[in-house]
Amino acid sequence: MKKNRHDENCSHGRRTFLKAATGFMGSTLLGGLPFRAFAQAAEMAPPDRCFVFVYFSGGWDQLLAFDPRDPTEFTADRASETKILPGYDQINDSRFEARPLMPAERAGAGRSNIDFGPAVGTRLAAHYDLMTVVRGINMNTLGHEVGYRYFLTGKMPIGSAARGSSTATEIVGQMKPRVPIASISYNVESYNDRYGGYANALRVSRRDDLLLTLRGSSDTLDSEIEKQLLDFRGQPINCEQAAYGTRGVGTTYANSQDQMRLIQSQGLDRSFDFLAAASQPHGPEMAAIRSQYNLANINDVNGERGRAATVATALKKGIAQCVTINLTGGLDTHFGSQLTQANNQRRGFDALAMLVEDLRASAHPSGGNFMDHTTIMVFSEFSRTPLINSSGGRDHHLSNSALLMGAGVKHNFVYGRSGDIGMAPGTFDLRTGASDPNGENILPEHVIATVLASAGLDYSITRVDPLRSILA
């Protein structure tokens, strides 16, 4: 299995170009397209279908998010019976409601069929008319890395080792979009076990890594080996080089090198230079993004709001088809207060709301707006226990939820539920979504199969059927 890795300790300046070029090796960047076809696609246009996978790191409290409970019914007096304590009264912050949110009716959309936990906030909840919430997912694990990789690939890891390709890799592998960087993975792992290098994600840990890759470096290489690699095509051919060429390695490297040079020549880095001065040619555009996402400094740019702006820019500029992003973290709250979990979730949900607002307000070249052409999946590795522990926090819990938004899925819809005792994963007739004591659990692979099916892609790699009643 090929895993895209990012070396946090490498010298970015002198190795950026080489790393970027070799990161896509194994095939050409655009699904086996010859370089000439890639060059002809240099005038970028957004794909007809885009995908965003949003990760909330640490295991979220679903009572605060997508599986809330009425605190007047699930009271402290009944906690020994229900094994559920919403704990909304323990947040002690006026920004958070003390009961589940029911968003105001959106014009033309009817009333919301979805209730939300207090951490979601009214800004994201206002987009209920684009959402399907899936509740009662059985994660079959309480391990962070296992649950995280399970939701990335739709396959239960072996131990903690991921199996299969990331969902974004599967999408790019099948669709082969004509975009410069088909998949970007922002502070999230990415896997590729069955496609050529064209399907690899460009993995970055922060926005500056993306800028360095797209901009390249003017620094000279101080490694003789790296210099020889970059000069490979201009050197006299010896037997060893001829052997590499016979196996296709030389051609593959040359294609990757040419394509990376073309990407860097297009000035794509300027699209993400959110703090550019007004005097710069792209300054006014960056000022508009700063205003839209409330970006005042580098901490904002590297935080949740800046990450959301990065996703929107990559899609709207036609730079990428898929973006997988670690949007927020700090959710592994075994200790402390409910306010910590609520605050950390709210930062992520507000940033997600900004992204959705941007995509809804931006016209897509194929008609409609970008949300009409974009599927968003929001997930965490598991949930947290419905009872508060003796340290004021919550521990790891099997039952989970996920949010799907946008193209290809039903809107204003809830599928599944967790139990009213201990929020246990439910069993369902998966064809209809109806509760069934003799039915099956909803698993992460069902959600992944549904995302693939929503775009008409082959989902057989998941070995399950999609949740068809979710599909639009």
CSV table of C-alpha atoms in Angstrom, one decimal:
chain,number,residue,atom,x,y,z
A,1,MET,CA,0.0,0.0,0.0
A,2,LYS,CA,1.2,3.5,-0.9
A,3,LYS,CA,0.8,6.0,1.9
A,4,ASN,CA,1.4,9.6,1.2
A,5,ARG,CA,3.7,10.9,3.9
A,6,HIS,CA,4.9,14.3,4.9
A,7,ASP,CA,8.2,14.8,6.6
A,8,GLU,CA,7.7,17.6,9.2
A,9,ASN,CA,11.5,17.9,9.7
A,10,CYS,CA,12.7,18.2,6.1
A,11,SER,CA,14.2,21.3,4.6
A,12,HIS,CA,11.3,22.7,2.7
A,13,GLY,CA,13.2,25.2,0.5
A,14,ARG,CA,15.6,23.0,-1.3
A,15,ARG,CA,13.5,19.9,-1.7
A,16,THR,CA,10.0,21.2,-2.4
A,17,PHE,CA,10.1,20.8,-6.1
A,18,LEU,CA,11.7,17.4,-6.1
A,19,LYS,CA,9.3,16.1,-3.4
A,20,ALA,CA,6.3,17.5,-5.2
A,21,ALA,CA,7.3,15.9,-8.5
A,22,THR,CA,8.1,12.5,-7.1
A,23,GLY,CA,5.0,12.6,-4.8
A,24,PHE,CA,2.9,12.1,-7.9
A,25,MET,CA,5.1,9.5,-9.5
A,26,GLY,CA,3.8,6.2,-10.6
A,27,SER,CA,1.8,7.6,-13.5
A,28,THR,CA,1.0,11.0,-14.9
A,29,LEU,CA,-0.8,13.4,-12.7
A,30,LEU,CA,-4.1,13.4,-14.6
A,31,GLY,CA,-5.1,9.8,-14.8
A,32,GLY,CA,-2.8,8.6,-17.5
A,33,LEU,CA,-3.4,11.7,-19.7
A,34,PRO,CA,-0.4,12.4,-21.9
A,35,PHE,CA,1.5,15.6,-21.0
A,36,ARG,CA,0.2,17.4,-24.1
A,37,ALA,CA,-3.4,16.8,-22.9
A,38,PHE,CA,-2.5,18.1,-19.4
A,39,ALA,CA,-1.0,21.2,-20.9
A,40,GLN,CA,-4.1,21.8,-22.9
A,41,ALA,CA,-6.1,21.7,-19.7
A,42,ALA,CA,-3.9,24.4,-18.1
A,43,GLU,CA,-6.8,26.9,-18.3
A,44,MET,CA,-8.5,25.5,-15.3
A,45,ALA,CA,-12.2,24.9,-14.8
A,46,PRO,CA,-13.8,23.4,-11.7
A,47,PRO,CA,-14.9,19.7,-12.1
A,48,ASP,CA,-18.6,19.1,-12.5
A,49,ARG,CA,-18.5,17.2,-9.2
A,50,CYS,CA,-16.4,18.0,-6.2
A,51,PHE,CA,-16.0,16.3,-2.8
A,52,VAL,CA,-14.9,17.5,0.6
A,53,PHE,CA,-14.2,15.2,3.5
A,54,VAL,CA,-14.1,17.0,6.8
A,55,TYR,CA,-12.5,15.4,9.9
A,56,PHE,CA,-13.2,16.5,13.5
A,57,SER,CA,-10.2,15.1,15.4
A,58,GLY,CA,-10.4,13.4,18.7
A,59,GLY,CA,-13.9,11.9,18.9
A,60,TRP,CA,-16.8,14.3,19.1
A,61,ASP,CA,-19.6,14.4,21.7
A,62,GLN,CA,-22.7,13.7,19.6
A,63,LEU,CA,-25.1,15.0,22.2
A,64,LEU,CA,-23.6,18.4,21.4
A,65,ALA,CA,-23.6,17.8,17.6
A,66,PHE,CA,-25.8,15.5,15.4
A,67,ASP,CA,-27.5,13.2,17.9
A,68,PRO,CA,-28.9,15.4,20.7
A,69,ARG,CA,-31.4,14.5,23.4
A,70,ASP,CA,-34.1,16.6,25.2
A,71,PRO,CA,-32.7,17.4,28.6
A,72,THR,CA,-36.2,17.6,30.1
A,73,GLU,CA,-36.7,13.9,29.2
A,74,PHE,CA,-33.1,12.7,29.8
A,75,THR,CA,-32.6,14.2,33.3
A,76,ALA,CA,-30.0,13.5,35.9
A,77,ASP,CA,-32.6,11.7,38.0
A,78,ARG,CA,-33.1,9.2,35.2
A,79,ALA,CA,-29.5,8.8,34.2
A,80,SER,CA,-29.1,5.5,36.0
A,81,GLU,CA,-32.0,4.2,33.9
A,82,THR,CA,-31.2,5.8,30.5
A,83,LYS,CA,-27.4,5.9,30.8
A,84,ILE,CA,-27.7,9.3,29.0
A,85,LEU,CA,-27.0,12.8,30.4
A,86,PRO,CA,-27.0,15.6,27.9
A,87,GLY,CA,-25.2,17.9,30.3
A,88,TYR,CA,-26.2,21.1,28.4
A,89,ASP,CA,-26.7,22.9,31.7
A,90,GLN,CA,-23.0,22.3,32.5
A,91,ILE,CA,-21.8,24.4,29.6
A,92,ASN,CA,-22.4,27.7,31.4
A,93,ASP,CA,-22.0,29.9,28.4
A,94,SER,CA,-24.7,32.0,26.9
A,95,ARG,CA,-23.5,31.3,23.3
A,96,PHE,CA,-24.8,27.8,23.7
A,97,GLU,CA,-28.4,26.8,24.0
A,98,ALA,CA,-29.5,24.6,27.0
A,99,ARG,CA,-31.5,22.3,24.7
A,100,PRO,CA,-31.3,21.0,21.1
A,101,LEU,CA,-31.5,23.5,18.3
A,102,MET,CA,-34.3,23.5,15.8
A,103,PRO,CA,-33.3,26.0,13.1
A,104,ALA,CA,-35.6,28.7,11.8
A,105,GLU,CA,-37.5,27.7,8.7
A,106,ARG,CA,-35.5,28.5,5.5
A,107,ALA,CA,-37.5,30.2,2.8
A,108,GLY,CA,-38.8,27.6,0.3
A,109,ALA,CA,-37.3,24.7,2.3
A,110,GLY,CA,-40.0,23.8,4.8
A,111,ARG,CA,-39.4,23.2,8.5
A,112,SER,CA,-36.3,21.3,9.5
A,113,ASN,CA,-36.6,17.6,10.1
A,114,ILE,CA,-33.2,17.7,11.9
A,115,ASP,CA,-32.5,18.8,15.4
A,116,PHE,CA,-28.9,19.7,16.4
A,117,GLY,CA,-26.9,19.7,19.5
A,118,PRO,CA,-25.9,23.1,21.0
A,119,ALA,CA,-22.3,23.0,19.6
A,120,VAL,CA,-23.5,23.1,16.0
A,121,GLY,CA,-24.8,26.6,16.3
A,122,THR,CA,-27.4,28.4,14.3
A,123,ARG,CA,-25.0,29.4,11.5
A,124,LEU,CA,-24.4,25.8,10.3
A,125,ALA,CA,-27.9,24.5,11.3
A,126,ALA,CA,-29.4,27.1,8.9
A,127,HIS,CA,-28.2,24.9,6.1
A,128,TYR,CA,-30.4,22.0,7.2
A,129,ASP,CA,-32.0,22.1,3.7
A,130,LEU,CA,-28.7,20.6,2.3
A,131,MET,CA,-28.2,17.9,4.9
A,132,THR,CA,-28.6,14.3,5.6
A,133,VAL,CA,-27.6,13.2,9.2
A,134,VAL,CA,-26.8,9.6,9.7
A,135,ARG,CA,-27.2,8.4,13.3
A,136,GLY,CA,-26.4,5.2,15.2
A,137,ILE,CA,-23.3,4.2,13.3
A,138,ASN,CA,-21.4,1.3,14.9
A,139,MET,CA,-17.7,2.0,14.8
A,140,ASN,CA,-16.7,-1.4,16.2
A,141,THR,CA,-13.7,0.3,17.8
A,142,LEU,CA,-12.8,2.7,20.6
A,143,GLY,CA,-9.3,3.4,19.3
A,144,HIS,CA,-8.5,6.8,17.8
A,145,GLU,CA,-6.3,5.6,14.9
A,146,VAL,CA,-8.5,2.6,14.1
A,147,GLY,CA,-11.7,4.7,13.9
A,148,TYR,CA,-10.0,7.5,12.0
A,149,ARG,CA,-8.6,5.2,9.3
A,150,TYR,CA,-11.8,3.2,9.2
A,151,PHE,CA,-13.7,6.3,8.2
A,152,LEU,CA,-11.0,7.4,5.8
A,153,THR,CA,-11.1,4.1,3.8
A,154,GLY,CA,-14.4,2.4,4.7
A,155,LYS,CA,-12.4,-0.7,5.7
A,156,MET,CA,-11.7,-1.8,9.2
A,157,PRO,CA,-7.9,-1.6,9.8
A,158,ILE,CA,-5.7,-4.6,10.5
A,159,GLY,CA,-4.6,-3.7,14.0
A,160,SER,CA,-4.0,0.0,13.6
A,161,ALA,CA,-2.8,-0.3,10.0
A,162,ALA,CA,-5.1,1.1,7.3
A,163,ARG,CA,-6.5,-1.1,4.6
A,164,GLY,CA,-7.6,0.0,1.1
A,165,SER,CA,-7.5,3.4,-0.5
A,166,SER,CA,-8.8,6.6,1.0
A,167,THR,CA,-12.3,7.5,-0.4
A,168,ALA,CA,-10.9,10.6,-2.1
A,169,THR,CA,-8.3,8.3,-3.8
A,170,GLU,CA,-11.1,6.0,-5.0
A,171,ILE,CA,-13.0,8.9,-6.4
A,172,VAL,CA,-10.0,10.4,-8.2
A,173,GLY,CA,-9.0,6.9,-9.4
A,174,GLN,CA,-12.3,6.4,-11.1
A,175,MET,CA,-13.1,9.9,-12.3
A,176,LYS,CA,-9.6,11.0,-13.4
A,177,PRO,CA,-10.4,14.7,-13.3
A,178,ARG,CA,-8.6,17.3,-15.5
A,179,VAL,CA,-7.4,19.5,-12.7
A,180,PRO,CA,-3.8,20.3,-11.6
A,181,ILE,CA,-4.0,18.5,-8.2
A,182,ALA,CA,-6.8,16.1,-8.2
A,183,SER,CA,-6.8,15.5,-4.4
A,184,ILE,CA,-5.4,17.5,-1.5
A,185,SER,CA,-5.1,16.0,1.9
A,186,TYR,CA,-4.7,18.7,4.6
A,187,ASN,CA,-3.2,17.3,7.8
A,188,VAL,CA,-4.9,14.0,7.2
A,189,GLU,CA,-3.5,10.7,6.1
A,190,SER,CA,-4.0,9.5,2.6
A,191,TYR,CA,-3.8,5.9,1.2
A,192,ASN,CA,-3.6,4.5,-2.3
A,193,ASP,CA,-3.5,0.7,-2.7
A,194,ARG,CA,-4.8,0.1,-6.3
A,195,TYR,CA,-4.4,3.1,-8.5
A,196,GLY,CA,-1.4,4.8,-10.2
A,197,GLY,CA,0.4,7.8,-8.9
A,198,TYR,CA,-2.1,10.1,-10.6
A,199,ALA,CA,-4.6,9.3,-7.8
A,200,ASN,CA,-2.2,10.1,-4.9
A,201,ALA,CA,-3.2,13.1,-2.8
A,202,LEU,CA,-0.9,16.0,-2.3
A,203,ARG,CA,-0.5,15.8,1.4
A,204,VAL,CA,0.2,19.0,3.3
A,205,SER,CA,0.1,19.7,7.1
A,206,ARG,CA,-0.6,23.5,6.8
A,207,ARG,CA,-1.3,26.2,4.2
A,208,ASP,CA,2.4,27.1,4.0
A,209,ASP,CA,3.3,23.6,2.7
A,210,LEU,CA,0.7,24.1,-0.1
A,211,LEU,CA,2.2,27.5,-1.0
A,212,LEU,CA,5.8,26.0,-1.0
A,213,THR,CA,4.7,23.2,-3.3
A,214,LEU,CA,2.8,25.4,-5.7
A,215,ARG,CA,5.4,28.1,-5.7
A,216,GLY,CA,8.5,26.0,-5.8
A,217,SER,CA,11.9,27.2,-4.6
A,218,SER,CA,14.7,29.3,-6.2
A,219,ASP,CA,17.2,27.7,-3.8
A,220,THR,CA,19.9,25.6,-5.3
A,221,LEU,CA,20.0,22.0,-4.3
A,222,ASP,CA,23.0,21.1,-2.1
A,223,SER,CA,22.6,17.3,-2.5
A,224,GLU,CA,24.5,15.8,-5.4
A,225,ILE,CA,22.0,12.9,-5.6
A,226,GLU,CA,19.1,15.3,-5.9
A,227,LYS,CA,20.9,17.4,-8.6
A,228,GLN,CA,21.5,14.2,-10.6
A,229,LEU,CA,17.9,13.3,-10.4
A,230,LEU,CA,16.8,16.7,-11.6
A,231,ASP,CA,19.4,16.7,-14.4
A,232,PHE,CA,18.5,13.1,-15.3
A,233,ARG,CA,17.2,13.8,-18.8
A,234,GLY,CA,20.1,16.0,-19.8
A,235,GLN,CA,22.9,13.5,-19.0
A,236,PRO,CA,24.5,11.0,-21.3
A,237,ILE,CA,22.6,7.7,-21.2
A,238,ASN,CA,24.5,4.9,-19.6
A,239,CYS,CA,23.4,1.3,-19.1
A,240,GLU,CA,21.8,1.9,-15.7
A,241,GLN,CA,19.8,4.8,-17.0
A,242,ALA,CA,18.7,2.8,-20.1
A,243,ALA,CA,17.5,0.0,-17.7
A,244,TYR,CA,15.4,2.5,-15.8
A,245,GLY,CA,14.0,3.9,-19.0
A,246,THR,CA,13.0,0.4,-20.2
A,247,ARG,CA,11.0,-0.1,-17.0
A,248,GLY,CA,9.3,3.3,-17.5
A,249,VAL,CA,10.8,4.9,-14.4
A,250,GLY,CA,12.6,7.6,-16.3
A,251,THR,CA,9.5,8.4,-18.4
A,252,THR,CA,7.3,8.5,-15.3
A,253,TYR,CA,9.8,10.8,-13.5
A,254,ALA,CA,10.0,13.1,-16.6
A,255,ASN,CA,6.2,13.3,-16.9
A,256,SER,CA,5.9,14.1,-13.2
A,257,GLN,CA,8.7,16.7,-13.4
A,258,ASP,CA,7.1,18.4,-16.4
A,259,GLN,CA,3.7,18.5,-14.8
A,260,MET,CA,5.0,19.9,-11.6
A,261,ARG,CA,6.8,22.6,-13.5
A,262,LEU,CA,3.6,23.5,-15.3
A,263,ILE,CA,1.7,23.7,-12.0
A,264,GLN,CA,4.3,25.9,-10.5
A,265,SER,CA,4.4,28.1,-13.6
A,266,GLN,CA,0.7,28.9,-13.3
A,267,GLY,CA,1.1,30.9,-10.1
A,268,LEU,CA,-1.5,28.9,-8.2
A,269,ASP,CA,0.2,29.7,-4.9
A,270,ARG,CA,-1.2,33.3,-5.2
A,271,SER,CA,-4.7,31.8,-4.8
A,272,PHE,CA,-3.9,30.8,-1.3
A,273,ASP,CA,-1.9,33.9,-0.3
A,274,PHE,CA,-4.6,35.1,2.0
A,275,LEU,CA,-2.5,37.7,3.8
A,276,ALA,CA,-1.2,39.4,0.5
A,277,ALA,CA,-0.8,43.1,0.7
A,278,ALA,CA,-3.3,45.3,-1.1
A,279,SER,CA,-0.5,46.5,-3.4
A,280,GLN,CA,-0.1,42.9,-4.9
A,281,PRO,CA,-1.9,42.1,-8.1
A,282,HIS,CA,-4.0,39.6,-6.3
A,283,GLY,CA,-4.4,41.8,-3.2
A,284,PRO,CA,-8.0,42.8,-3.7
A,285,GLU,CA,-9.1,39.2,-4.2
A,286,MET,CA,-7.3,38.1,-1.0
A,287,ALA,CA,-8.8,41.0,0.9
A,288,ALA,CA,-12.3,39.8,-0.1
A,289,ILE,CA,-11.4,36.3,1.2
A,290,ARG,CA,-10.1,37.7,4.4
A,291,SER,CA,-13.3,39.6,4.9
A,292,GLN,CA,-15.5,36.6,4.1
A,293,TYR,CA,-13.6,34.2,6.4
A,294,ASN,CA,-12.6,36.8,9.1
A,295,LEU,CA,-8.9,36.2,8.6
A,296,ALA,CA,-6.8,38.9,10.4
A,297,ASN,CA,-3.4,37.1,10.9
A,298,ILE,CA,-1.4,34.0,10.3
A,299,ASN,CA,-3.0,32.2,13.3
A,300,ASP,CA,-6.5,32.7,11.7
A,301,VAL,CA,-5.1,31.5,8.3
A,302,ASN,CA,-3.8,28.3,9.9
A,303,GLY,CA,-6.9,27.9,12.0
A,304,GLU,CA,-10.3,26.5,11.2
A,305,ARG,CA,-11.5,29.5,9.2
A,306,GLY,CA,-8.3,29.6,7.1
A,307,ARG,CA,-8.6,25.9,6.4
A,308,ALA,CA,-12.2,26.4,5.2
A,309,ALA,CA,-11.1,29.2,2.9
A,310,THR,CA,-8.4,26.9,1.5
A,311,VAL,CA,-11.0,24.3,0.7
A,312,ALA,CA,-13.3,26.8,-1.0
A,313,THR,CA,-10.4,28.3,-3.0
A,314,ALA,CA,-9.1,24.9,-4.2
A,315,LEU,CA,-12.6,23.9,-5.5
A,316,LYS,CA,-13.7,27.3,-7.0
A,317,LYS,CA,-10.4,27.9,-8.8
A,318,GLY,CA,-10.5,24.4,-10.3
A,319,ILE,CA,-7.2,23.4,-8.6
A,320,ALA,CA,-8.6,20.2,-7.0
A,321,GLN,CA,-11.6,17.9,-7.2
A,322,CYS,CA,-11.3,16.4,-3.7
A,323,VAL,CA,-10.1,18.0,-0.5
A,324,THR,CA,-9.8,16.0,2.8
A,325,ILE,CA,-9.2,18.2,5.7
A,326,ASN,CA,-8.6,18.0,9.5
A,327,LEU,CA,-10.8,21.0,10.2
A,328,THR,CA,-10.7,21.1,14.0
A,329,GLY,CA,-9.4,19.1,17.0
A,330,GLY,CA,-9.1,19.1,20.7
A,331,LEU,CA,-12.1,16.7,21.1
A,332,ASP,CA,-10.5,14.0,23.2
A,333,THR,CA,-12.0,15.5,26.4
A,334,HIS,CA,-11.8,12.8,29.1
A,335,PHE,CA,-11.2,15.6,31.6
A,336,GLY,CA,-12.5,19.1,32.1
A,337,SER,CA,-15.7,20.7,31.3
A,338,GLN,CA,-18.4,20.4,28.7
A,339,LEU,CA,-17.6,23.9,27.6
A,340,THR,CA,-14.2,22.7,26.3
A,341,GLN,CA,-15.8,20.2,23.9
A,342,ALA,CA,-18.5,22.6,22.9
A,343,ASN,CA,-16.1,25.4,22.2
A,344,ASN,CA,-13.8,23.2,20.1
A,345,GLN,CA,-16.7,21.8,18.1
A,346,ARG,CA,-18.2,25.3,17.5
A,347,ARG,CA,-15.0,26.6,15.9
A,348,GLY,CA,-15.2,23.8,13.4
A,349,PHE,CA,-18.9,24.1,12.7
A,350,ASP,CA,-18.7,27.9,12.3
A,351,ALA,CA,-15.8,27.4,9.8
A,352,LEU,CA,-17.8,24.7,8.0
A,353,ALA,CA,-20.8,27.1,7.8
A,354,MET,CA,-18.5,29.7,6.2
A,355,LEU,CA,-17.4,27.2,3.6
A,356,VAL,CA,-21.0,26.2,2.8
A,357,GLU,CA,-22.1,29.9,2.6
A,358,ASP,CA,-19.3,30.6,0.2
A,359,LEU,CA,-20.1,27.6,-2.0
A,360,ARG,CA,-23.8,28.4,-2.0
A,361,ALA,CA,-23.1,32.0,-3.1
A,362,SER,CA,-20.7,31.0,-5.8
A,363,ALA,CA,-22.0,30.2,-9.3
A,364,HIS,CA,-20.7,27.0,-10.9
A,365,PRO,CA,-19.7,27.1,-14.6
A,366,SER,CA,-22.0,24.1,-15.3
A,367,GLY,CA,-25.0,25.9,-13.7
A,368,GLY,CA,-26.4,26.4,-10.2
A,369,ASN,CA,-24.0,27.0,-7.4
A,370,PHE,CA,-21.0,25.1,-6.1
A,371,MET,CA,-23.0,23.3,-3.4
A,372,ASP,CA,-25.1,21.9,-6.2
A,373,HIS,CA,-22.0,20.2,-7.5
A,374,THR,CA,-20.2,19.4,-4.2
A,375,THR,CA,-20.7,16.5,-1.7
A,376,ILE,CA,-19.4,17.1,1.8
A,377,MET,CA,-19.0,14.4,4.4
A,378,VAL,CA,-18.2,15.3,8.0
A,379,PHE,CA,-17.0,12.7,10.5
A,380,SER,CA,-15.0,11.8,13.6
A,381,GLU,CA,-13.4,8.6,14.7
A,382,PHE,CA,-16.1,7.7,17.2
A,383,SER,CA,-18.3,9.5,19.7
A,384,ARG,CA,-18.1,10.1,23.4
A,385,THR,CA,-20.0,8.4,26.2
A,386,PRO,CA,-23.5,9.7,26.9
A,387,LEU,CA,-22.6,9.7,30.6
A,388,ILE,CA,-20.2,12.2,32.1
A,389,ASN,CA,-17.3,10.7,34.0
A,390,SER,CA,-16.0,11.6,37.4
A,391,SER,CA,-13.5,14.0,35.9
A,392,GLY,CA,-16.2,16.1,34.2
A,393,GLY,CA,-15.5,14.7,30.7
A,394,ARG,CA,-16.7,11.8,28.5
A,395,ASP,CA,-14.9,8.7,27.4
A,396,HIS,CA,-14.9,6.8,24.1
A,397,HIS,CA,-18.2,5.4,22.7
A,398,LEU,CA,-19.0,3.0,19.8
A,399,SER,CA,-22.0,4.8,18.5
A,400,ASN,CA,-21.3,7.6,16.0
A,401,SER,CA,-22.9,10.0,13.6
A,402,ALA,CA,-22.0,11.5,10.3
A,403,LEU,CA,-23.2,14.5,8.2
A,404,LEU,CA,-23.6,14.4,4.4
A,405,MET,CA,-24.4,17.6,2.5
A,406,GLY,CA,-24.9,18.8,-1.0
A,407,ALA,CA,-25.0,16.9,-4.3
A,408,GLY,CA,-26.3,13.4,-4.7
A,409,VAL,CA,-27.9,13.0,-1.3
A,410,LYS,CA,-31.3,13.8,0.1
A,411,HIS,CA,-31.8,17.0,2.0
A,412,ASN,CA,-33.4,17.7,5.3
A,413,PHE,CA,-33.3,14.0,6.1
A,414,VAL,CA,-32.3,11.8,9.1
A,415,TYR,CA,-31.3,8.2,8.6
A,416,GLY,CA,-30.9,5.9,11.6
A,417,ARG,CA,-30.9,6.5,15.3
A,418,SER,CA,-29.1,5.5,18.4
A,419,GLY,CA,-30.8,3.8,21.3
A,420,ASP,CA,-32.6,5.6,24.1
A,421,ILE,CA,-30.6,3.5,26.6
A,422,GLY,CA,-26.9,4.3,26.5
A,423,MET,CA,-27.1,5.6,22.9
A,424,ALA,CA,-26.3,2.1,21.6
A,425,PRO,CA,-25.9,1.7,17.8
A,426,GLY,CA,-29.2,0.8,16.2
A,427,THR,CA,-30.2,-2.1,14.0
A,428,PHE,CA,-32.1,-1.3,10.8
A,429,ASP,CA,-33.5,-2.6,7.6
A,430,LEU,CA,-30.8,-0.9,5.5
A,431,ARG,CA,-32.9,-0.9,2.4
A,432,THR,CA,-35.4,1.5,4.0
A,433,GLY,CA,-33.7,2.9,7.1
A,434,ALA,CA,-36.5,1.6,9.4
A,435,SER,CA,-35.6,0.3,12.8
A,436,ASP,CA,-35.5,-3.5,12.9
A,437,PRO,CA,-34.5,-5.6,15.9
A,438,ASN,CA,-33.4,-8.3,13.4
A,439,GLY,CA,-31.7,-5.8,11.1
A,440,GLU,CA,-28.1,-4.7,10.6
A,441,ASN,CA,-25.8,-2.0,12.0
A,442,ILE,CA,-24.9,1.0,10.0
A,443,LEU,CA,-21.1,0.9,9.5
A,444,PRO,CA,-18.7,3.4,8.0
A,445,GLU,CA,-18.4,1.4,4.8
A,446,HIS,CA,-22.2,2.0,4.2
A,447,VAL,CA,-21.6,5.8,4.4
A,448,ILE,CA,-18.6,5.5,2.1
A,449,ALA,CA,-20.5,3.4,-0.4
A,450,THR,CA,-23.3,6.0,-0.3
A,451,VAL,CA,-20.9,8.8,-1.1
A,452,LEU,CA,-19.5,6.8,-4.1
A,453,ALA,CA,-23.0,5.9,-5.3
A,454,SER,CA,-24.2,9.5,-5.0
A,455,ALA,CA,-21.8,10.3,-7.9
A,456,GLY,CA,-22.6,7.2,-9.9
A,457,LEU,CA,-19.2,5.6,-9.1
A,458,ASP,CA,-18.4,1.9,-8.5
A,459,TYR,CA,-18.8,1.2,-4.8
A,460,SER,CA,-18.1,-2.5,-5.0
A,461,ILE,CA,-14.7,-2.0,-3.2
A,462,THR,CA,-16.7,-1.4,0.0
A,463,ARG,CA,-18.4,-4.8,-0.2
A,464,VAL,CA,-21.7,-3.4,1.0
A,465,ASP,CA,-24.6,-1.6,-0.7
A,466,PRO,CA,-25.1,2.1,-0.2
A,467,LEU,CA,-27.9,3.4,2.0
A,468,ARG,CA,-30.2,3.9,-1.0
A,469,SER,CA,-32.9,5.8,0.9
A,470,ILE,CA,-30.3,8.6,1.4
A,471,LEU,CA,-29.5,8.9,-2.3
A,472,ALA,CA,-31.2,11.8,-4.1
